[in-house]
XYZ file of N, CA and C in Angstrom:
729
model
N -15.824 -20.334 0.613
C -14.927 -19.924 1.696
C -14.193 -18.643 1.301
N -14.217 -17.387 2.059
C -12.826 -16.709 1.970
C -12.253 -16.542 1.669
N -11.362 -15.909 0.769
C -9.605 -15.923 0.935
C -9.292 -15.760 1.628
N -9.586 -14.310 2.600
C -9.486 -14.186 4.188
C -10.509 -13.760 5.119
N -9.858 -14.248 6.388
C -11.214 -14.111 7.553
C -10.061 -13.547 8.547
N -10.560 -12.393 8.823
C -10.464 -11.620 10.074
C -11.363 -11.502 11.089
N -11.024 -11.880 12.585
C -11.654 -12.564 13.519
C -11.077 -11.172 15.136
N -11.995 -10.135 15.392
C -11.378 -9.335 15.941
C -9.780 -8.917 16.351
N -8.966 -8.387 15.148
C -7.709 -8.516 14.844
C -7.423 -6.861 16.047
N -6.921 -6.622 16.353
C -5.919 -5.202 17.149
C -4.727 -5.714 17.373
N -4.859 -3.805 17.054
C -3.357 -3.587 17.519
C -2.855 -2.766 18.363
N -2.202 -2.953 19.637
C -1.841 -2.579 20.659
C -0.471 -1.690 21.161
N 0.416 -0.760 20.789
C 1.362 -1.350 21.011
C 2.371 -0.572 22.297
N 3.566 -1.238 22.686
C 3.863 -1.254 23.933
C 3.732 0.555 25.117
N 3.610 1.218 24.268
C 4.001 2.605 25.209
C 1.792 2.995 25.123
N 1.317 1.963 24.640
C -0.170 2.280 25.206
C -0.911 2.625 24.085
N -0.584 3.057 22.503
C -0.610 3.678 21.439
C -1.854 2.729 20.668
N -2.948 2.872 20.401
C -4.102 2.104 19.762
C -3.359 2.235 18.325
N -3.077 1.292 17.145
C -2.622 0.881 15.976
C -4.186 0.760 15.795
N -4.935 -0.222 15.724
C -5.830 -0.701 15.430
C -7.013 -1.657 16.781
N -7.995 0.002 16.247
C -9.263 -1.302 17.043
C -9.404 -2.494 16.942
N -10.044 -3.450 17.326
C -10.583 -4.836 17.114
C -11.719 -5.290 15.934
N -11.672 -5.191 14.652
C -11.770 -5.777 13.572
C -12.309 -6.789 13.473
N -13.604 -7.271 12.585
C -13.765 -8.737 11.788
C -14.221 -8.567 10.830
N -13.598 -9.033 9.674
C -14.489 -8.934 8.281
C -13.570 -9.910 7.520
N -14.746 -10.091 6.685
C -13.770 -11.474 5.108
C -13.530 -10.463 4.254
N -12.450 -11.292 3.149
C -11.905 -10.522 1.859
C -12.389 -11.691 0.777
N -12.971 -11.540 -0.137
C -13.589 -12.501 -1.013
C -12.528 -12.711 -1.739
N -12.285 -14.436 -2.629
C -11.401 -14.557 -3.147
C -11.460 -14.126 -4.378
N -10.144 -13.328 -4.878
C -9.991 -12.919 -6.128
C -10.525 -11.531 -6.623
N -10.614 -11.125 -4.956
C -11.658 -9.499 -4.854
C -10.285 -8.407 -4.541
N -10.755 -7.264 -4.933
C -9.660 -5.992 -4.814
C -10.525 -5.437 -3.801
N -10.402 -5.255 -2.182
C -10.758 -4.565 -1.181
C -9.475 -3.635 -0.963
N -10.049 -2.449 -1.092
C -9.489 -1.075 -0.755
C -9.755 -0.575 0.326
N -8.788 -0.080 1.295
C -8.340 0.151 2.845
C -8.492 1.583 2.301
N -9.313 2.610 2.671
C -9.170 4.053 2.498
C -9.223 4.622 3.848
N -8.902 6.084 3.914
C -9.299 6.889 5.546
C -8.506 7.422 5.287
N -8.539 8.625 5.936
C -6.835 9.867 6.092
C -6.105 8.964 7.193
N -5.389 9.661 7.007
C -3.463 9.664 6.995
C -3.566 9.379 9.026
N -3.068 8.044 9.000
C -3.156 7.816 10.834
C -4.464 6.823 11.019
N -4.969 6.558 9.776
C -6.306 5.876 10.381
C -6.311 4.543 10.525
N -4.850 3.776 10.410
C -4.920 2.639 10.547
C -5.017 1.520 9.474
N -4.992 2.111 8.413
C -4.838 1.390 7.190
C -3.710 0.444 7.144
N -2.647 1.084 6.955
C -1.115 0.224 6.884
C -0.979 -0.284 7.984
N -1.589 -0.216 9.427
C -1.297 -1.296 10.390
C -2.326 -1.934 9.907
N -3.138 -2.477 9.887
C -4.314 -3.505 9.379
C -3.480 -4.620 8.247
N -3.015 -3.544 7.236
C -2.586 -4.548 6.243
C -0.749 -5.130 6.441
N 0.057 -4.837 7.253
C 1.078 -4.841 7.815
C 0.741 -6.312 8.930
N -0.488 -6.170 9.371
C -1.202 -7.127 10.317
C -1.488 -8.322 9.567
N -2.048 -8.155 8.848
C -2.109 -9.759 7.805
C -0.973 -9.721 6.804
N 0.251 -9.139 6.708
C 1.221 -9.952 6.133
C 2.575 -9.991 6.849
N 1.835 -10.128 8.351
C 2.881 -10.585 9.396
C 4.089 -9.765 9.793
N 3.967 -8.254 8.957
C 4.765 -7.635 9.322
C 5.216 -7.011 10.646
N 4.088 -7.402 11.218
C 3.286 -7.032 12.953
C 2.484 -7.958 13.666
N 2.804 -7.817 14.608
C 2.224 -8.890 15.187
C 0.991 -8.481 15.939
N -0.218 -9.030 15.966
C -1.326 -8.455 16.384
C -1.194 -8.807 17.972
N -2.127 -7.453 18.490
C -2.308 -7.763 20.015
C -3.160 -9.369 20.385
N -4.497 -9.159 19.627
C -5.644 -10.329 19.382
C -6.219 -10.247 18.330
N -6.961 -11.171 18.283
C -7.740 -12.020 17.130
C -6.891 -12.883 16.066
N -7.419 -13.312 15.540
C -6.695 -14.280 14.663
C -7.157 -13.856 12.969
N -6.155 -14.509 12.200
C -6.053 -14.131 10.668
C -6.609 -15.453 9.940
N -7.106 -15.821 9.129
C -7.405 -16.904 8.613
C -7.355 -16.669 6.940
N -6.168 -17.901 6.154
C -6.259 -17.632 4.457
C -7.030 -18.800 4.098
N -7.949 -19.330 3.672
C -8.500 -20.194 3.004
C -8.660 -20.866 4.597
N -8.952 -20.464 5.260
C -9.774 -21.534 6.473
C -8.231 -21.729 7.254
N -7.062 -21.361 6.784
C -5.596 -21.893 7.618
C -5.479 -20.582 8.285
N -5.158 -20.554 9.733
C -4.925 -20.107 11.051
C -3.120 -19.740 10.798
N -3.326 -18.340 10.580
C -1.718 -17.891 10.009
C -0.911 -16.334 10.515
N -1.788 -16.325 11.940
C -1.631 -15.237 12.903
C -0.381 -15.208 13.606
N -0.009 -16.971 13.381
C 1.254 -16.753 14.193
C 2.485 -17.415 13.248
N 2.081 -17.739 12.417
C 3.504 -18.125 10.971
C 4.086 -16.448 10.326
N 5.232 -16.848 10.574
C 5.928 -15.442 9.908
C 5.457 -15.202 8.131
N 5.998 -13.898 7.877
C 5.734 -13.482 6.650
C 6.503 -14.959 5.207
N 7.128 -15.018 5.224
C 7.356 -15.965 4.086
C 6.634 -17.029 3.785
N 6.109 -17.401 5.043
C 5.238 -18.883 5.186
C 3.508 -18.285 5.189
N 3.141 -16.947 4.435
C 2.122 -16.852 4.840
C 1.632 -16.986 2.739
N 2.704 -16.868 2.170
C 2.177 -17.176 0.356
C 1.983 -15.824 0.514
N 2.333 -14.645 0.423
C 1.362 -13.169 -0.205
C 2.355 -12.738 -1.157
N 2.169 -11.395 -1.290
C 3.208 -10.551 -1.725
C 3.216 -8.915 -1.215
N 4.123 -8.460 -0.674
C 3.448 -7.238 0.209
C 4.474 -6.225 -0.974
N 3.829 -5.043 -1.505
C 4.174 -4.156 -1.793
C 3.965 -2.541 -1.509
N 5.203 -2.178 -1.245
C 4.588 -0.446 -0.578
C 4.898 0.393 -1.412
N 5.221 1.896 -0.851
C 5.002 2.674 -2.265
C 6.576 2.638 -2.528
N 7.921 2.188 -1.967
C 9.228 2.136 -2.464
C 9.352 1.051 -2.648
N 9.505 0.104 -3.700
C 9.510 -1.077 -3.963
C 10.389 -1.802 -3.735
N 10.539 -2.990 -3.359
C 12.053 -3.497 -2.331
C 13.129 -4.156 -2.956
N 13.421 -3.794 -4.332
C 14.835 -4.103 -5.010
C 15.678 -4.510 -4.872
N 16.780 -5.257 -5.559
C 17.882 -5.531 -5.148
C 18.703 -4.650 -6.064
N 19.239 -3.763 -5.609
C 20.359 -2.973 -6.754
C 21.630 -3.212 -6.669
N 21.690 -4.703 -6.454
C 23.236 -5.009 -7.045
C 22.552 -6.266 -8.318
N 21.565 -6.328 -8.250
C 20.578 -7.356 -9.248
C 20.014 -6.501 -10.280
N 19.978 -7.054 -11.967
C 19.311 -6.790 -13.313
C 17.885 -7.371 -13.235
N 16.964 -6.783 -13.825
C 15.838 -6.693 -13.559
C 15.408 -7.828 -13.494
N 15.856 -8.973 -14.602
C 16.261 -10.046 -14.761
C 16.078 -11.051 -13.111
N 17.035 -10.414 -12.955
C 17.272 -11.527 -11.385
C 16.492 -11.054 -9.842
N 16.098 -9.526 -10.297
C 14.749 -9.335 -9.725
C 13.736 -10.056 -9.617
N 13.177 -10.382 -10.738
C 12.133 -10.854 -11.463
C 12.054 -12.846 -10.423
N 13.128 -12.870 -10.720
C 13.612 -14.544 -10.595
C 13.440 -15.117 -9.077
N 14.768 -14.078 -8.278
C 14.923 -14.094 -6.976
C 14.213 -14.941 -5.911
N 12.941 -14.242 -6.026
C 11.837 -14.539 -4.901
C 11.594 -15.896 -5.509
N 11.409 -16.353 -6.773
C 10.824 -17.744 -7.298
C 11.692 -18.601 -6.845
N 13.200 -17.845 -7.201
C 14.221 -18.871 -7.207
C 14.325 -19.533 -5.002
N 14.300 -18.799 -4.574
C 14.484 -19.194 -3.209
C 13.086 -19.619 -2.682
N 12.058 -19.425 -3.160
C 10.944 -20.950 -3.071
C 11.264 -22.401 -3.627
N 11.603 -22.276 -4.251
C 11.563 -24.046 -4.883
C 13.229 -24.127 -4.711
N 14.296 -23.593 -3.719
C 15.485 -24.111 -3.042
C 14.980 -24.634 -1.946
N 13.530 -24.214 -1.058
C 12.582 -24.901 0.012
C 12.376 -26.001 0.006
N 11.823 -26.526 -1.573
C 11.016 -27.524 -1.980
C 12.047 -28.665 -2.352
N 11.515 -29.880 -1.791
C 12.401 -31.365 -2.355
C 12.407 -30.920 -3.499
N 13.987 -31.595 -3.718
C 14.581 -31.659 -4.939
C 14.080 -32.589 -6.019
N 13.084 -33.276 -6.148
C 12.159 -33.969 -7.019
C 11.376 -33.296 -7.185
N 10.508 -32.117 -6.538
C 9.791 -30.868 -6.485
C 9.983 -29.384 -7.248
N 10.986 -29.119 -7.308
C 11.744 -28.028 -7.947
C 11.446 -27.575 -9.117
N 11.157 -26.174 -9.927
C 11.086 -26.352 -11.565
C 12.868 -25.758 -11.769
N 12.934 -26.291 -12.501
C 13.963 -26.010 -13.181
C 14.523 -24.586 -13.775
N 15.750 -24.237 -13.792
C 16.392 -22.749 -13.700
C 15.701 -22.182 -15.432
N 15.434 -22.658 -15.929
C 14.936 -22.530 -17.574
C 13.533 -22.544 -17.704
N 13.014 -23.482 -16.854
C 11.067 -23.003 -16.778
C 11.067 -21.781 -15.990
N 11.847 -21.660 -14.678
C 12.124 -20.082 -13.982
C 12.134 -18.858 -14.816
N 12.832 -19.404 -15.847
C 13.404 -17.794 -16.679
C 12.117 -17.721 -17.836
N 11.640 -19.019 -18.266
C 10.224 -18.930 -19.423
C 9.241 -18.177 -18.575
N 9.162 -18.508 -17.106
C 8.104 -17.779 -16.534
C 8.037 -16.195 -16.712
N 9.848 -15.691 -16.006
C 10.038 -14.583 -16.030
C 9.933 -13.940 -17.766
N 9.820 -14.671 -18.856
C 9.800 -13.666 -19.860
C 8.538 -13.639 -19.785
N 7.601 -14.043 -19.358
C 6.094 -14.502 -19.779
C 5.107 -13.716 -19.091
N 6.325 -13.162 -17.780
C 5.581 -12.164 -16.647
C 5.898 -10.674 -17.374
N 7.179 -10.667 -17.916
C 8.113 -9.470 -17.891
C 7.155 -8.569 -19.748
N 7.134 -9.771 -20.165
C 6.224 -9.810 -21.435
C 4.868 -9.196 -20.844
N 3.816 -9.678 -20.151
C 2.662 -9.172 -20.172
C 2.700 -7.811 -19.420
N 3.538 -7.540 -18.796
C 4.447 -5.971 -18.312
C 4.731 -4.708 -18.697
N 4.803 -5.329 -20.030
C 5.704 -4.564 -20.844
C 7.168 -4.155 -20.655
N 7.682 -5.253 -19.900
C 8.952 -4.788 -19.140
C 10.468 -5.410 -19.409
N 9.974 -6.493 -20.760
C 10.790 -7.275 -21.255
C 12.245 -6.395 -21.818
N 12.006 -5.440 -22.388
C 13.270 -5.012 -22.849
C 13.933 -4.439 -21.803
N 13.373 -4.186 -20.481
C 14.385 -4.237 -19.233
C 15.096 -4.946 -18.942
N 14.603 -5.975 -19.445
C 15.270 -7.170 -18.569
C 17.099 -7.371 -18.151
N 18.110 -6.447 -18.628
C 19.344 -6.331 -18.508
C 19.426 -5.269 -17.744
N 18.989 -4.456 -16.999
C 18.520 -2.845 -16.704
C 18.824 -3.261 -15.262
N 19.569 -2.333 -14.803
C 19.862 -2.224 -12.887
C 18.598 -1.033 -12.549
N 18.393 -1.837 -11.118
C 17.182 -0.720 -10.807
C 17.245 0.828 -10.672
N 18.914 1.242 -10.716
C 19.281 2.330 -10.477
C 18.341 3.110 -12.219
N 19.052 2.097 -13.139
C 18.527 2.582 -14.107
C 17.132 2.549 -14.747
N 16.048 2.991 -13.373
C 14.887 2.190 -14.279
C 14.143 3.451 -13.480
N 12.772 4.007 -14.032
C 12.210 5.259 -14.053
C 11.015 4.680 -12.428
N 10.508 5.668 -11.667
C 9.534 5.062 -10.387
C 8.874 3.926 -10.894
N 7.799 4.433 -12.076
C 7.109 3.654 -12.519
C 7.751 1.782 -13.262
N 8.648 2.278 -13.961
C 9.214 0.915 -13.811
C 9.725 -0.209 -12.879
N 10.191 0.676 -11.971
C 10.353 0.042 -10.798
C 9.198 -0.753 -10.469
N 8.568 -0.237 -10.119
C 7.143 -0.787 -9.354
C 6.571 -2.066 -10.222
N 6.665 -1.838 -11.703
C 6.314 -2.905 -12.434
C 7.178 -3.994 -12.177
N 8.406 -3.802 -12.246
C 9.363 -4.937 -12.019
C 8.415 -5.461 -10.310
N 8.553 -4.946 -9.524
C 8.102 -5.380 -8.022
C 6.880 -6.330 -8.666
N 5.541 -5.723 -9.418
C 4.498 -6.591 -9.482
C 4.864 -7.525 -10.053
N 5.842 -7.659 -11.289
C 6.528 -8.751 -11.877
C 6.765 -9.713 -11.212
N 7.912 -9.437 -9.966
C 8.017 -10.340 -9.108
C 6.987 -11.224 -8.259
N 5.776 -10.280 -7.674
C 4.808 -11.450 -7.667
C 4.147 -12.102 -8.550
N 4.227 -11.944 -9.367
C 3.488 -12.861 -10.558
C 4.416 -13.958 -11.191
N 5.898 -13.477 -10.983
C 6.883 -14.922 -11.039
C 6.230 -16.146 -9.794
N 6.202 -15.155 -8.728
C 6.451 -16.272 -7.815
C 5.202 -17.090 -7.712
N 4.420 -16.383 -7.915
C 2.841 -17.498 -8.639
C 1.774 -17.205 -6.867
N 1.944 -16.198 -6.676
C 1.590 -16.011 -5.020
C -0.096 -15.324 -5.735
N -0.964 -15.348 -5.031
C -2.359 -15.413 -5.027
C -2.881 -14.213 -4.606
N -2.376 -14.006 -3.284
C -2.487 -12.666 -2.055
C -1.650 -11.255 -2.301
N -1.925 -10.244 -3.031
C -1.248 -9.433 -2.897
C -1.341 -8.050 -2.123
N -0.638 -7.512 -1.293
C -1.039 -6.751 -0.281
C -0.110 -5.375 -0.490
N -0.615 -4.357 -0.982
C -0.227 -3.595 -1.319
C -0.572 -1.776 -0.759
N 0.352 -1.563 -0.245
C 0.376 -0.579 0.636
C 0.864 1.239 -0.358
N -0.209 2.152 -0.722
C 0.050 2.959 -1.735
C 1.011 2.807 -2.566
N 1.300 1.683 -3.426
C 1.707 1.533 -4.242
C 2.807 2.625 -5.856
N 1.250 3.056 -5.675
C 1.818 4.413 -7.092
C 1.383 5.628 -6.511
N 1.821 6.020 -5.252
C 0.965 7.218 -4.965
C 2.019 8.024 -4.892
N 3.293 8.033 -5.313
C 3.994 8.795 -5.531
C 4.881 9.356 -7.338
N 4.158 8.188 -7.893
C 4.419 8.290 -9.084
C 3.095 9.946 -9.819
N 3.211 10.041 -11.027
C 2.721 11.218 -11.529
C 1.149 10.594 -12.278
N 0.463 11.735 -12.074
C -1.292 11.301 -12.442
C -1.380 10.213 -13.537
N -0.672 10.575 -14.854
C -0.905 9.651 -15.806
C -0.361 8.495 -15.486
N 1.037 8.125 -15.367
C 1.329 6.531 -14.843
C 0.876 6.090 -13.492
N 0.110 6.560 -12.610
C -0.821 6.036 -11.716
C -2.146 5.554 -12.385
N -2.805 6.245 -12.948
C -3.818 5.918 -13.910
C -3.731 4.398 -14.722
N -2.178 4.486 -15.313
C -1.782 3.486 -16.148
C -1.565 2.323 -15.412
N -1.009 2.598 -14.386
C -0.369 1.391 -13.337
C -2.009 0.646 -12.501
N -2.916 1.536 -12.263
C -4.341 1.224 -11.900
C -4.483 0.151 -12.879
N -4.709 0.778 -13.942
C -5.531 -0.115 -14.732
C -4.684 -1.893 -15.120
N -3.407 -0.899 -14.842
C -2.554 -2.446 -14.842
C -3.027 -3.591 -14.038
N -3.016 -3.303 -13.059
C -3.139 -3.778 -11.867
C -4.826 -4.211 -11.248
N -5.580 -3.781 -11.591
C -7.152 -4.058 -12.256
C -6.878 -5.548 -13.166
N -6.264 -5.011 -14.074
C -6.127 -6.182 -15.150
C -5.681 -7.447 -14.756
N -4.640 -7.260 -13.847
C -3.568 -8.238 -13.790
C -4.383 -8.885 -12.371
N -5.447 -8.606 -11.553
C -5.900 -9.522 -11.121
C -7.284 -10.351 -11.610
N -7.915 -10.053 -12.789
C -9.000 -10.671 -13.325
C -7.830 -11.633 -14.420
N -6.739 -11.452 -14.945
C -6.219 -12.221 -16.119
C -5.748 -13.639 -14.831
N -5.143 -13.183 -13.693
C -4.508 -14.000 -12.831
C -5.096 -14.513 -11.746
N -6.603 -14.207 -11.558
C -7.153 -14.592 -10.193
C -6.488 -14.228 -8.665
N -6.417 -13.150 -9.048
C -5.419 -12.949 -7.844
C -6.667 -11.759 -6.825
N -6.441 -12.292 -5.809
C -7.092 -11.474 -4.369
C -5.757 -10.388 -4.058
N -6.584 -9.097 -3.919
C -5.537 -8.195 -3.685
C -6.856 -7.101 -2.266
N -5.533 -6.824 -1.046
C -6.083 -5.897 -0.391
C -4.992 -4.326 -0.960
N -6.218 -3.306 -0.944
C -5.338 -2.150 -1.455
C -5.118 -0.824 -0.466
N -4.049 -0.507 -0.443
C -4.306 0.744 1.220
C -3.979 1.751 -0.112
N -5.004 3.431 0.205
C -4.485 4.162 -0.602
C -5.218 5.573 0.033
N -5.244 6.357 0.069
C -6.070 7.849 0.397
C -6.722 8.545 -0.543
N -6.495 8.284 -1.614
C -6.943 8.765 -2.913
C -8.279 8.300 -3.555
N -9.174 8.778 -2.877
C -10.281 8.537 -3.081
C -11.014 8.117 -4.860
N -10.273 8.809 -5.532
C -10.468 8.315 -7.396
C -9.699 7.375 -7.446
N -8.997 6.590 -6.826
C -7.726 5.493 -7.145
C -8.545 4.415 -6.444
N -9.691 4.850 -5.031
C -10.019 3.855 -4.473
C -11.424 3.124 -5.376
N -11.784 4.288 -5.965
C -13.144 3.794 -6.635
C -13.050 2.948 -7.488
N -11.831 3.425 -8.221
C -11.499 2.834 -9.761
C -10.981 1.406 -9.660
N -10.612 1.127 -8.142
C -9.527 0.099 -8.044
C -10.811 -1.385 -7.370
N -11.323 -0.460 -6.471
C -12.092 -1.392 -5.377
C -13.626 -2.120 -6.414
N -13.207 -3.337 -5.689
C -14.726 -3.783 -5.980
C -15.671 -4.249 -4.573
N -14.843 -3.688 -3.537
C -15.208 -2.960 -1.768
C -14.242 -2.278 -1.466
N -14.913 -1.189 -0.742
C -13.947 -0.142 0.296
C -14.370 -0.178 1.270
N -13.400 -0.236 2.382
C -12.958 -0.777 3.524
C -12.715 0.736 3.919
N -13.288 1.849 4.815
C -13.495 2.765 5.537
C -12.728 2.940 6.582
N -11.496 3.363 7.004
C -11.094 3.398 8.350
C -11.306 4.953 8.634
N -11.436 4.897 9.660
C -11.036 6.354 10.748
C -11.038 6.037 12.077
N -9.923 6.404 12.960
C -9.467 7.224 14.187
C -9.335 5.344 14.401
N -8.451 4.876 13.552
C -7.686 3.254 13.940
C -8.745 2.422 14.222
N -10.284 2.720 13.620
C -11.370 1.438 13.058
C -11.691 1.461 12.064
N -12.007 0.061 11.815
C -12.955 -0.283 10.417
C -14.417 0.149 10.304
N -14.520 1.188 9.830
C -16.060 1.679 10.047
C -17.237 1.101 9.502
N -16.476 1.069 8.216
C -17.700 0.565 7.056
C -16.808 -0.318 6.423
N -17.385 -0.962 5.260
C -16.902 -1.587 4.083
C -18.307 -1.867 3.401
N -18.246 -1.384 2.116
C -19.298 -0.750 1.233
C -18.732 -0.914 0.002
N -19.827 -1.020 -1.133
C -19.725 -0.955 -2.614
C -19.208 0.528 -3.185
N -18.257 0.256 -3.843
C -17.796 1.869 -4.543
C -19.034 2.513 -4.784
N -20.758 2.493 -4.813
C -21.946 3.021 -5.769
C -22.114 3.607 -3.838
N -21.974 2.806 -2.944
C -22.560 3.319 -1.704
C -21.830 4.640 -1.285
N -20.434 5.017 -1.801
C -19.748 6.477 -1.053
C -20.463 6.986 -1.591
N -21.093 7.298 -2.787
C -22.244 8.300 -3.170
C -23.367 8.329 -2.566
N -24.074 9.671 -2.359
C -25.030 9.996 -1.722
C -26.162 10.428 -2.973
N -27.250 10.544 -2.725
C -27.794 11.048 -4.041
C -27.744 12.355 -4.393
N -27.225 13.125 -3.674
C -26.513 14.348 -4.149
C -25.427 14.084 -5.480
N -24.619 13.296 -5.586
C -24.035 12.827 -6.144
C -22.256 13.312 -5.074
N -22.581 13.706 -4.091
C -21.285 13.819 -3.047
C -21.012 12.408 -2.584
N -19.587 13.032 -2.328
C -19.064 11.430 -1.031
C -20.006 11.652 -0.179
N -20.277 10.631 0.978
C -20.710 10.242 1.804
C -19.661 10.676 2.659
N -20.279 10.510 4.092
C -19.853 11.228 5.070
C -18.300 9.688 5.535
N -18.323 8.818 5.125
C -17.329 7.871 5.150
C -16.373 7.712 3.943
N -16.943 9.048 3.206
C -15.437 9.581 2.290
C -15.091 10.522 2.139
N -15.083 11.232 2.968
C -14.765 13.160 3.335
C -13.223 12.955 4.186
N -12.269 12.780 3.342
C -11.080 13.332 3.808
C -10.182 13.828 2.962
C-alpha cells in the first residue's frame, strides 16, 4: 500500500485563479518524491494540499488507505516545513525540540502518555544525531539559518511523525550548508524510515535528493520520473527540466 494516494486532487480558488490542475499519483512509503518546475507551477499548492494547509477544490488525499482530505492539519501525523522555519522565540532550543511532542501525548489518555524525562531522552537522542546538542540552551534568535532549520527537523523527529513535507527548505541558506543539510536529510530518512515529499527549483538539489521527480508546469503534474530519466542521451536535461 502507499503512504499516499492522490485521487484527482485541484485547486480552485475563489476569484477563478487555477492553483492546481486535477492530479493522481502515489508516494511510496519511505520514498523522497521531489515536486520540481519554475516558480508559479504549482508545487507549494500541491504540497500545502496534502498537509491541509488548503483545502482542495476535488479529489481526495489518502495516508495508508485513511481518507484525510477533510481532517485538519494536526490530525493528519506529518510535519510541514518551509524555507523559514516556524520557531518559538520566546523558547530554548530545548523546548523547541519538545513542544510539538509535548502537546501530542497532553491528547493522549493519561495511562497513554510518555513521561516528561523519556520526552527529554528522546530530545537528546534527536538533538545528538543533529549535531545540535550543544544548542540545546540557545534562543532561536541566537542560532545561525542553518541551525535553525536543524532544530525544525529535530522537531519532527521528536515527535516520531513519518510524513515529512517540506517546502524549499534550505534554499536560502549558502551552497555548502545546503549540500550539508541535503545529505542530512537523505540520511535522516533511510536511518528513520521516514516518507518525505520535497518542493524545490533547484534542479542539483532535486537529483541528489529524489528517488522520483514529480515535474510540474503551468499548475500540472506532468511527469514523475526516475532522477536517470531528466537525462537525455546527450547527457542534457530533458525537456521536463529546462527551467
Amino acid at each position: 500500500m502507499p503512504a499516499i494516494r492522490i485521487e484527482t486532487l485541484s485547486k480552485q480558488y475563489s476569484n477563478g485563479t487555477v492553483g492546481l490542475k486535477p492530479c493522481t499519483f502515489e508516494i511510496h512509503s519511505e520514498e523522497c518524491l521531489v515536486l520540481t518546475g519554475p516558480s508559479g507551477s504549482g508545487k507549494s499548492t500541491l504540497l500545502r494540499l496534502i498537509a491541509g494547509l488548503e483545502k482542495a477544490s476535488t479529489g481526495k488525499i489518502f495516508f495508508d488507505g485513511q481518507e484525510v482530505q477533510n481532517l485538519p492539519p494536526h490530525q493528519r501525523q506529518l510535519a510541514y516545513l518551509a524555507q523559514k522555519p516556524a520557531l518559538f522565540p520566546h523558547l530554548n532550543v530545548r523546548e523547541n525540540l519538545s513542544v510539538g511532542r509535548e502537546f501530542e501525548e497532553k491528547r493522549k489518555p493519561r495511562v497513554e502518555r510518555l513521561s516528561n524525562v523519556k520526552i527529554q531522552g528522546i530530545v537528546e537522542e534527536k538533538a545528538n544525531s543533529l549535531q545540535i546538542a550543544d544548542l540545546l540552551q540557545r534562543r532561536v534568535h541566537e542560532l545561525s539559518g542553518g541551525e535553525q532549520q536543524r532544530v525544525a527537523l529535530g522537531r519532527a523527529l521528536v515527535r516520531g511523525v513519518k510524513l515529512w513535507l517540506l517546502d524549499e527548505p534550505i534554499s536560502q541558506l549558502d551552497f555548502p550548508l545546503r549540500q550539508k543539510l541535503s545529505a542530512d536529510i537523505h540520511l535522516l530518512k533511510r536511518s528513520e524510515g521516514i516518507t518525505i515529499v520535497y518542493v524545490t527549483h533547484d534542479p542539483l538539489e532535486a537529483k541528489a535528493l529524489a528517488d522520483r521527480l514529480g515535474v510540474l508546469e503551468e499548475n500540472s503534474l506532468r511527469k514523475i520520473v526516475s532522477p536517470e530519466e531528466i537525462l537525455v542521451s546527450s547527457g542534457q536535461p530533458s525537456v521536463f527540466f529546462r527551467f
